[in-house]
Short mmCIF file of C-alpha atoms (C1' of nucleotides) in Angstrom, two decimals:
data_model
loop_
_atom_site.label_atom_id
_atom_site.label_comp_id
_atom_site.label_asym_id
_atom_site.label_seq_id
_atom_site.Cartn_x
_atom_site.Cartn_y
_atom_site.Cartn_z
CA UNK A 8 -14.55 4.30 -21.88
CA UNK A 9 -11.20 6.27 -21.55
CA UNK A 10 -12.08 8.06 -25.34
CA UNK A 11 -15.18 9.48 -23.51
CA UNK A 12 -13.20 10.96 -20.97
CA UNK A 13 -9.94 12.03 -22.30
CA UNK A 14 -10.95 13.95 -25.40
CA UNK A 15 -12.58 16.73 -23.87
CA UNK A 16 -8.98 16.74 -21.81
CA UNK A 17 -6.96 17.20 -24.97
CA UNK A 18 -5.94 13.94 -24.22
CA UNK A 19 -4.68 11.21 -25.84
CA UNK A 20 -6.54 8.23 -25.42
CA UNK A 21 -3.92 5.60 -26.74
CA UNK A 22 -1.22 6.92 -24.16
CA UNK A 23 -3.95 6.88 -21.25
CA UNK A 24 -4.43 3.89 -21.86
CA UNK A 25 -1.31 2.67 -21.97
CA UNK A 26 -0.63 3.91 -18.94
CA UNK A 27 -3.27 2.42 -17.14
CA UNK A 28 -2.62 -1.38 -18.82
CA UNK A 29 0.25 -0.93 -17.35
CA UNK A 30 -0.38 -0.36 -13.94
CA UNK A 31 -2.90 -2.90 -14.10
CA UNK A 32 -0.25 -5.54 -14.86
CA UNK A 33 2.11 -3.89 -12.28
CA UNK A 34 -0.55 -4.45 -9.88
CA UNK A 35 -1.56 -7.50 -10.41
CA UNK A 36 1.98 -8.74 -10.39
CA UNK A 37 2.39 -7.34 -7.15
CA UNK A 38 0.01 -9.41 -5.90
CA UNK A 39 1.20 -12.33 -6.91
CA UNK A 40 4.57 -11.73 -5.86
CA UNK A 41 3.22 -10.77 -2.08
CA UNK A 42 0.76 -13.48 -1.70
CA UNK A 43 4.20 -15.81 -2.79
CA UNK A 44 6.28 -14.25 0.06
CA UNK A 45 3.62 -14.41 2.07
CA UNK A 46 2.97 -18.05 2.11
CA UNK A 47 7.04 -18.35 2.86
CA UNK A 48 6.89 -15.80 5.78
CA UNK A 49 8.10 -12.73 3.89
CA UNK A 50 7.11 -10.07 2.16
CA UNK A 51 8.33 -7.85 -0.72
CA UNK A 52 9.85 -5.31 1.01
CA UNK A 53 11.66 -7.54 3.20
CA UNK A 54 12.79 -9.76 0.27
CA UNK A 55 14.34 -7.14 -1.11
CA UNK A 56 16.63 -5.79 2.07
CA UNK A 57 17.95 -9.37 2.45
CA UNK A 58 18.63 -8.94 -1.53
CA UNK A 59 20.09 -5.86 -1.28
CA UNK A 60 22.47 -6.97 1.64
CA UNK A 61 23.72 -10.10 -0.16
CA UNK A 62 24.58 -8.69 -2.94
CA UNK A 63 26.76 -6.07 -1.75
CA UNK A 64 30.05 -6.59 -3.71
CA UNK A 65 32.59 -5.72 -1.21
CA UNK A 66 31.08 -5.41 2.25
CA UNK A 67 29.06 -8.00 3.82
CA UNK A 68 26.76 -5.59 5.85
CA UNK A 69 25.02 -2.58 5.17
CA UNK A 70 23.75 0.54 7.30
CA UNK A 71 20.20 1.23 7.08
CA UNK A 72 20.55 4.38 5.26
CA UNK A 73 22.57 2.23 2.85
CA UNK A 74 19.48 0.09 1.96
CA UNK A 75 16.74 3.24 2.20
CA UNK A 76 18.37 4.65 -0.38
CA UNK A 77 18.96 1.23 -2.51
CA UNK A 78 15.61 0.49 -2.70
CA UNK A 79 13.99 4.00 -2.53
CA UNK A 80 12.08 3.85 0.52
CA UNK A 81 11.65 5.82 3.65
CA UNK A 82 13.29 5.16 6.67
CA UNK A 83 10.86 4.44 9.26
CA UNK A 84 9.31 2.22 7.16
CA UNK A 85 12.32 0.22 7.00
CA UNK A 86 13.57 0.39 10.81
CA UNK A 87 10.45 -1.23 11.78
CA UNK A 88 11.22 -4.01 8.77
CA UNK A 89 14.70 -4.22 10.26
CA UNK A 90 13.09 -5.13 13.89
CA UNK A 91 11.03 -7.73 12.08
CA UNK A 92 14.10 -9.08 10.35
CA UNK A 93 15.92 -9.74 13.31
CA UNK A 94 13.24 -10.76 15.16
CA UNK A 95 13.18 -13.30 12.82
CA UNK A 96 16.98 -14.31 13.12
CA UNK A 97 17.41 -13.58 9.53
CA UNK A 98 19.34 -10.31 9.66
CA UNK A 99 21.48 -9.42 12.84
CA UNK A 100 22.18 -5.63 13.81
CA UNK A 101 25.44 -4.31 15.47
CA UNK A 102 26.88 -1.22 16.22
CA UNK A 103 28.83 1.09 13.55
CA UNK A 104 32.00 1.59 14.83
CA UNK A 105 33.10 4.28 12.69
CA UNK A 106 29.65 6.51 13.36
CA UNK A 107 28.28 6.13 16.74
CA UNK A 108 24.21 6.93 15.45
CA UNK A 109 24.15 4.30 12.61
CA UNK A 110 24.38 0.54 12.80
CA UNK A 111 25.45 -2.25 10.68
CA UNK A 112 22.54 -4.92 9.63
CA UNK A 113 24.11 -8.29 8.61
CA UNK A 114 22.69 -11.57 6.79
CA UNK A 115 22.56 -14.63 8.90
CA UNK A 116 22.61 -17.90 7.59
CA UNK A 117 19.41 -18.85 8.18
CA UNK A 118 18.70 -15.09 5.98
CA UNK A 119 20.80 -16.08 3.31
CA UNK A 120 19.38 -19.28 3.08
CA UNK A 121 15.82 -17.81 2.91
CA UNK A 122 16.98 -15.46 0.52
CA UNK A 123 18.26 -18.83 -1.69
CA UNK A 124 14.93 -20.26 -1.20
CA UNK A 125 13.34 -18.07 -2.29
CA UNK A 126 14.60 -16.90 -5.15
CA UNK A 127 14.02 -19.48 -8.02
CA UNK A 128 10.25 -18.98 -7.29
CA UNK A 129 10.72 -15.43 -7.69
CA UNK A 130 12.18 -15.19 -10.93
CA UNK A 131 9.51 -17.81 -12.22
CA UNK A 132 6.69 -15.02 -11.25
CA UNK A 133 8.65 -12.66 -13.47
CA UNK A 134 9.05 -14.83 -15.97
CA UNK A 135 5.76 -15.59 -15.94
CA UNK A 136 4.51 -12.18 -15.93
CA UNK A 137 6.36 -10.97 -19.06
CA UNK A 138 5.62 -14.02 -21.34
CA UNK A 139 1.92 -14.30 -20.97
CA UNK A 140 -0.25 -12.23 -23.12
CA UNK A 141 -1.09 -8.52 -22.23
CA UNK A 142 -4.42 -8.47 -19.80
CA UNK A 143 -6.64 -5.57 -20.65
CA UNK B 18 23.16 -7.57 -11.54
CA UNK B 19 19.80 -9.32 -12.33
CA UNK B 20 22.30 -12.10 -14.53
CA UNK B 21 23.94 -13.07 -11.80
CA UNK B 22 21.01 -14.10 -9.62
CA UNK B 23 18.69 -15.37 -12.66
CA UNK B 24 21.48 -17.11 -14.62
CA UNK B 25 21.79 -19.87 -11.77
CA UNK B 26 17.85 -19.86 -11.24
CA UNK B 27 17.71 -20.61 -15.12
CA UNK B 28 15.21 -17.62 -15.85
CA UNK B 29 15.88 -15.23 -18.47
CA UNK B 30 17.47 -11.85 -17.24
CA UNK B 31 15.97 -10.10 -20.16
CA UNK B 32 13.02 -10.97 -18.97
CA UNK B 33 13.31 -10.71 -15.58
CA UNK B 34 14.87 -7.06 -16.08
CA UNK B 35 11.64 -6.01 -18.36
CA UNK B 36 8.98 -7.12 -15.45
CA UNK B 37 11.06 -5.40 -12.85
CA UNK B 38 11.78 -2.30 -14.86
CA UNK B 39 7.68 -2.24 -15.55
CA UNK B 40 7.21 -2.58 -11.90
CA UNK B 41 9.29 0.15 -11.08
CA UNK B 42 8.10 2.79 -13.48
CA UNK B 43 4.07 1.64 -12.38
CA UNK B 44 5.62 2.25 -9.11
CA UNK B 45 7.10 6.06 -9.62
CA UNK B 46 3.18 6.83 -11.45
CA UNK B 47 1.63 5.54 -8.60
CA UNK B 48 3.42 8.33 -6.59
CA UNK B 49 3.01 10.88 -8.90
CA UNK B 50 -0.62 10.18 -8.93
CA UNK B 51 -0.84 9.95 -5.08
CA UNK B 52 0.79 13.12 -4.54
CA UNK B 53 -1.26 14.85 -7.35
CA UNK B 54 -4.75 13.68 -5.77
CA UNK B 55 -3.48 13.85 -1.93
CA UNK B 56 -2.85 17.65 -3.26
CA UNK B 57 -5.95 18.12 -3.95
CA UNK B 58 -7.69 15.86 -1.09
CA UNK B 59 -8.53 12.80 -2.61
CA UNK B 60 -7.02 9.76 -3.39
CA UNK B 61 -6.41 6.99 -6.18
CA UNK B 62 -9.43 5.14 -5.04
CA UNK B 63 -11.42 7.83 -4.01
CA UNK B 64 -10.83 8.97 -7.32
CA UNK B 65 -11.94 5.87 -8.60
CA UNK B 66 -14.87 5.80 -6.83
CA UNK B 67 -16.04 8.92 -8.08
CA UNK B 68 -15.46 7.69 -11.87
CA UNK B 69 -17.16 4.26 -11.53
CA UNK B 70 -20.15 6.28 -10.29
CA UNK B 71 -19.90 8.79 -12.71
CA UNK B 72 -19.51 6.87 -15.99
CA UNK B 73 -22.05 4.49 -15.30
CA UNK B 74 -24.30 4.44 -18.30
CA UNK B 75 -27.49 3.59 -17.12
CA UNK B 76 -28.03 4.40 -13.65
CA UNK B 77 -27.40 7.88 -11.20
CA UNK B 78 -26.08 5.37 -8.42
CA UNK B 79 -24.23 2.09 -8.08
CA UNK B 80 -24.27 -0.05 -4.88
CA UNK B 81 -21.15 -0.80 -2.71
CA UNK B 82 -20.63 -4.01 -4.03
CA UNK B 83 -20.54 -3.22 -7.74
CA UNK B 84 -18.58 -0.81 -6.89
CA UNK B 85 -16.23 -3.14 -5.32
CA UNK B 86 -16.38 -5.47 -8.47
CA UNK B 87 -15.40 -2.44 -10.68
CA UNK B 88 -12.93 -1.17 -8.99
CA UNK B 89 -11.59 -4.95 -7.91
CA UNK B 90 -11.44 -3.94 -4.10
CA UNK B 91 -12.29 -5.51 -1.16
CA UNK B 92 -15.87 -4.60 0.22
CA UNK B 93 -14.39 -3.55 3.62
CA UNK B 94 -11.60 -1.21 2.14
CA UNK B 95 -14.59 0.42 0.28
CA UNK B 96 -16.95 0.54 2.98
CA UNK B 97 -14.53 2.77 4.77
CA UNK B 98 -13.95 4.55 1.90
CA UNK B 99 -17.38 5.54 1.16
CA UNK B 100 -17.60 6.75 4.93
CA UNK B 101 -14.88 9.11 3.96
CA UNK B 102 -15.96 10.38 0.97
CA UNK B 103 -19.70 11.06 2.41
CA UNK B 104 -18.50 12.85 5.31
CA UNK B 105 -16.46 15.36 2.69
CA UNK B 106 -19.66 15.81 0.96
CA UNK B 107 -18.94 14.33 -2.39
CA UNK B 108 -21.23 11.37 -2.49
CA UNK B 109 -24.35 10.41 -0.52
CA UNK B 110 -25.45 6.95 0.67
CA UNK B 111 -29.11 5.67 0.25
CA UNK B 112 -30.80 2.67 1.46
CA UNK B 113 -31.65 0.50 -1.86
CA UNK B 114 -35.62 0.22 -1.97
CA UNK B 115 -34.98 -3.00 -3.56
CA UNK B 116 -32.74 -4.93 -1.07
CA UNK B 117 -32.95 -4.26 2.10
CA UNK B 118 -29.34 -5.48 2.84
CA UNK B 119 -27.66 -2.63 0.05
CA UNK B 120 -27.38 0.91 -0.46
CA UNK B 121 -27.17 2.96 -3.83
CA UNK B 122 -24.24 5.46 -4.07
CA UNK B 123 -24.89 8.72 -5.22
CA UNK B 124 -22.40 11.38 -6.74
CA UNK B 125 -23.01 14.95 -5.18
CA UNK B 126 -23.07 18.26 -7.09
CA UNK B 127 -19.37 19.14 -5.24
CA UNK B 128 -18.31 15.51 -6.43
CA UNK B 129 -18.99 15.62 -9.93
CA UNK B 130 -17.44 18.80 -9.84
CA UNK B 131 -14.47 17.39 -7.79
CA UNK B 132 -13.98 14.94 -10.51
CA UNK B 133 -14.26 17.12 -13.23
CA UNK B 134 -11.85 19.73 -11.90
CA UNK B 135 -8.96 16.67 -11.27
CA UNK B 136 -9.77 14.64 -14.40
CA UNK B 137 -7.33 16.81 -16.94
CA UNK B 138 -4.38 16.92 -14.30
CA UNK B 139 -4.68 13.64 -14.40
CA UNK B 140 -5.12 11.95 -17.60
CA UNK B 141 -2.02 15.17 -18.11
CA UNK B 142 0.00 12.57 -15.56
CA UNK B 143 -0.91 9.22 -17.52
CA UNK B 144 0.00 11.13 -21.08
CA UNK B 145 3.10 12.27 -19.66
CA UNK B 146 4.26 8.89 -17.76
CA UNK B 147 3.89 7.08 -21.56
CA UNK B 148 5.38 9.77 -23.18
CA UNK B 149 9.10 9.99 -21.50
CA UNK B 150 11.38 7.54 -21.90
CA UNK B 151 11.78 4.18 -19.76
CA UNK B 152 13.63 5.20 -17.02
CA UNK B 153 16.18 2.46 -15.65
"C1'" DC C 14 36.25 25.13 21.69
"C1'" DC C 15 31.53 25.81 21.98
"C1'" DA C 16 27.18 26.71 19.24
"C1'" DT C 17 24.68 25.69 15.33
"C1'" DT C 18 23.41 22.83 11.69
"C1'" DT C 19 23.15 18.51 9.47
"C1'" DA C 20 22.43 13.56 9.45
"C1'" DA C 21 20.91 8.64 11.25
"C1'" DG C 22 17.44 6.20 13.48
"C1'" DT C 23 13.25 5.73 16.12
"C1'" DT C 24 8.57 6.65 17.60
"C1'" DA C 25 3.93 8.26 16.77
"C1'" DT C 26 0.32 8.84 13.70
"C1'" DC C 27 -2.16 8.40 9.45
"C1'" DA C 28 -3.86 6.31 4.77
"C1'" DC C 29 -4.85 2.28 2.39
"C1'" DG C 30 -4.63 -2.57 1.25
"C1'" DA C 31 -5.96 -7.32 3.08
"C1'" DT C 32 -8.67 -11.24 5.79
"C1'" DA C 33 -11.65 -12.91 9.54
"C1'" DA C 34 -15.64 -12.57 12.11
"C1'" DC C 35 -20.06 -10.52 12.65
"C1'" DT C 36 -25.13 -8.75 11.60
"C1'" DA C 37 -28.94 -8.65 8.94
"C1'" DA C 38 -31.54 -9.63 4.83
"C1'" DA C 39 -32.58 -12.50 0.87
"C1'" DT C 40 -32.86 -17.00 -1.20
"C1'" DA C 41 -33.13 -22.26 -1.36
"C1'" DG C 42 -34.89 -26.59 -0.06
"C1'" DC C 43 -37.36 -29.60 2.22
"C1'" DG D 22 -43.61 -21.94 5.68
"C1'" DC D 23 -39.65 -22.64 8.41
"C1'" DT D 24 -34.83 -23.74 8.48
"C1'" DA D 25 -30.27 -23.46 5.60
"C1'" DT D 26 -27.46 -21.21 3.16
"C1'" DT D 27 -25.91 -17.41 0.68
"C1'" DT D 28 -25.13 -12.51 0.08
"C1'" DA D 29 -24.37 -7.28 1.44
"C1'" DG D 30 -22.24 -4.55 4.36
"C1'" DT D 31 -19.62 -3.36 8.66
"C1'" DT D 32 -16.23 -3.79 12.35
"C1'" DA D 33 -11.81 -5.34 14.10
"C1'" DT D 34 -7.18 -6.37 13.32
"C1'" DC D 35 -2.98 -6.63 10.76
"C1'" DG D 36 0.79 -5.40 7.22
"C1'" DT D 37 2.92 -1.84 4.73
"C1'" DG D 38 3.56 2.67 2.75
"C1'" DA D 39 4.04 7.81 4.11
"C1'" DT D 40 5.32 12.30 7.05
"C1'" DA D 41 6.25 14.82 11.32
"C1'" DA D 42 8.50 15.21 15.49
"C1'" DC D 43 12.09 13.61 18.46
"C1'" DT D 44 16.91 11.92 20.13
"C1'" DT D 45 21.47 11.54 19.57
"C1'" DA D 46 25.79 11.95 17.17
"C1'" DA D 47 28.63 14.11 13.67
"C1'" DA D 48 30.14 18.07 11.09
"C1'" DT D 49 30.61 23.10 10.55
"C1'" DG D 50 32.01 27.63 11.72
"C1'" DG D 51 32.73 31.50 14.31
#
DNA sequence: CCATTTAAGTTATCACGATAACTAAATAGC
DNA sequence: GCTATTTAGTTATCGTGATAACTTAAATGG
């Protein structure tokens, strides 16, 4: 189907589809990975900030802007995941003291222990996802 | 970093790194592709849309719900995508003489056109995305 | 030193995905 | 042939991404 429509494009048909195998796979990893965190009360997105936090070499907290950048996303959309975090009681949130608009967001135990949870299941869906065959 | 969370999990980093590398670079086409159709007031799926109608081989109009199946979409998400898309003008909704529960989904001249006009820019993104190099 | 500009976070609003619950029509089964 | 169930589509609600506009604090610069 992609021939028909990519050769009047001056289009190669073998990259095309390439391109969209692969999102295909992205996409269906995705949801496997959010209907996972979403049977443990997570998500993706908020995986991946108490990831991002733990494994901060030196520091054991990290200002939002910190984490936007580390995992590329915008900032309002991570304030409100920060409010669900703590909400939650798996992240706590405390004043900078060196910058008097930012704020320091911290694991809790019961976070870190989430994050340990979950984890071996997460790497399995990867796993998983790379060894079987290609879908089309 | 990935070794030091997998190795303990007992996954493979190697392949842990190669599903989250392919989810990353699905992730930065999926943005290039949203901000090349929002630029030109459409959308991945209403882009979609458009094509499912548009290649089908036999028929001038699909119903909602093979549209859904093509497309693998929820009905609802398409249902208020199809409202969209008639009120621009680019498709037009008829009750199906054969089922009185169903419609048939019509391309209009300014959609066919629509499609036509975005289909090199982007099959241009998909050549391009497989063409570069795998970005970390 | 005060004014302007830059930066951090939040709120408001929008697009797009999902599921649940609903309406109405078609089909099955007795 | 009338009830049951199934199916098509819509509405309502929620989660998650984005941008724009705002507040407040820090940095710049005259």
């Amino acid at each position: 189907m992609v021939e028909a429509y990519a050769a009047p494009c001056g289009a190669d048909p073998v990259r095309i589809t390439g391109a969209l195998v692969m999102m295909r796979r992205a996409s269906l990893l995705i949801r496997r990975l959010d209907s996972y965190f979403a049977a443990h009360g997570l998500s993706q997105l908020r995986f991946l900030v108490l990831i991002v936090i733990d494994r901060e070499p030196e520091r054991r907290s990290l200002t939002p802007n910190d984490i936007a950048q580390r995992i590329d996303i915008s900032k309002p959309v991570l304030s409100r995941t920060l409010q669900g975090l703590e909400q939650d009681c798996l992240i706590t949130l405390a004043a900078s003291r060196t910058d008097g608009r930012s704020k320091e967001v911290f694991l809790t135990a019961e976070g870190r222990q989430r994050l340990n949870d979950l984890l071996p299941g997460y790497f399995g869906i990867l796993s998983e996802e790379t060894a079987g065959p290609a879908p089309d």
